């Protein structure tokens, strides 16, 4: 089981919306989708926060939860087994019938806070408490929501504002 940040190579595979079947060479330049049978993939998203403790060393500060689901939204025995495995390890795994929504929700966090935090060294709380960076983060989230909507994924604006 692997987790990644960003748009996964499988995003438009086994998808019924606009761009269905599109292969994302920009995020998969070696075309892993040719080597990995997409029917073996369970989509996943990790909601974790880290901090740099020393140069080159990250420390996990928050391990909130994982979200996962079959790419076609089905509820399979292998997926149930994966959820049980995570639960047995004491990790929260949220099962979803639409993993792409979860990818976009995570992208909302990454796109709105990571660049601003990198430029300002600010925490999420500091970014949201300072009006100019708060306004910028909200504008970035609106852009993510517009792009998601254009490919058939609608995330409520109140979710983005959280």
PDB file of N, CA and C in Angstrom, residues 113 116-117 120-129 133:
ATOM      1  N   UNK A 113      -2.282  26.016   1.597  1.00  0.00           N
ATOM      2  CA  UNK A 113      -1.395  26.322   2.726  1.00  0.00           C
ATOM      3  C   UNK A 113       0.079  26.049   2.476  1.00  0.00           C
ATOM      4  N   UNK A 116       2.081  29.080   0.752  1.00  0.00           N
ATOM      5  CA  UNK A 116       2.097  30.256   1.633  1.00  0.00           C
ATOM      6  C   UNK A 116       2.970  29.972   2.856  1.00  0.00           C
ATOM      7  N   UNK A 117       2.845  28.775   3.414  1.00  0.00           N
ATOM      8  CA  UNK A 117       3.674  28.398   4.547  1.00  0.00           C
ATOM      9  C   UNK A 117       5.150  28.355   4.189  1.00  0.00           C
ATOM     10  N   UNK A 120       6.297  32.058   3.912  1.00  0.00           N
ATOM     11  CA  UNK A 120       6.198  32.878   5.122  1.00  0.00           C
ATOM     12  C   UNK A 120       6.699  32.174   6.377  1.00  0.00           C
ATOM     13  N   UNK A 121       6.912  30.880   6.306  1.00  0.00           N
ATOM     14  CA  UNK A 121       7.233  30.044   7.476  1.00  0.00           C
ATOM     15  C   UNK A 121       6.097  30.066   8.489  1.00  0.00           C
ATOM     16  N   UNK A 122       4.916  30.425   8.034  1.00  0.00           N
ATOM     17  CA  UNK A 122       3.757  30.493   8.917  1.00  0.00           C
ATOM     18  C   UNK A 122       3.057  29.159   9.051  1.00  0.00           C
ATOM     19  N   UNK A 123       2.450  28.951  10.203  1.00  0.00           N
ATOM     20  CA  UNK A 123       1.612  27.777  10.412  1.00  0.00           C
ATOM     21  C   UNK A 123       0.250  28.030   9.780  1.00  0.00           C
ATOM     22  N   UNK A 124      -0.567  27.013   9.697  1.00  0.00           N
ATOM     23  CA  UNK A 124      -1.921  27.193   9.166  1.00  0.00           C
ATOM     24  C   UNK A 124      -2.670  28.231   9.995  1.00  0.00           C
ATOM     25  N   UNK A 125      -2.544  28.145  11.317  1.00  0.00           N
ATOM     26  CA  UNK A 125      -3.208  29.113  12.185  1.00  0.00           C
ATOM     27  C   UNK A 125      -2.746  30.535  11.922  1.00  0.00           C
ATOM     28  N   UNK A 126      -1.454  30.708  11.746  1.00  0.00           N
ATOM     29  CA  UNK A 126      -0.915  32.046  11.471  1.00  0.00           C
ATOM     30  C   UNK A 126      -1.373  32.555  10.110  1.00  0.00           C
ATOM     31  N   UNK A 127      -1.397  31.664   9.127  1.00  0.00           N
ATOM     32  CA  UNK A 127      -1.854  32.047   7.789  1.00  0.00           C
ATOM     33  C   UNK A 127      -3.303  32.512   7.845  1.00  0.00           C
ATOM     34  N   UNK A 128      -4.136  31.789   8.591  1.00  0.00           N
ATOM     35  CA  UNK A 128      -5.554  32.145   8.667  1.00  0.00           C
ATOM     36  C   UNK A 128      -5.817  33.350   9.564  1.00  0.00           C
ATOM     37  N   UNK A 129      -4.933  33.638  10.491  1.00  0.00           N
ATOM     38  CA  UNK A 129      -5.110  34.793  11.380  1.00  0.00           C
ATOM     39  C   UNK A 129      -4.677  36.109  10.748  1.00  0.00           C
ATOM     40  N   UNK A 133      -2.846  36.808   4.043  1.00  0.00           N
ATOM     41  CA  UNK A 133      -2.596  35.402   3.693  1.00  0.00           C
ATOM     42  C   UNK A 133      -3.877  34.583   3.771  1.00  0.00           C
TER      43      UNK A 133
END
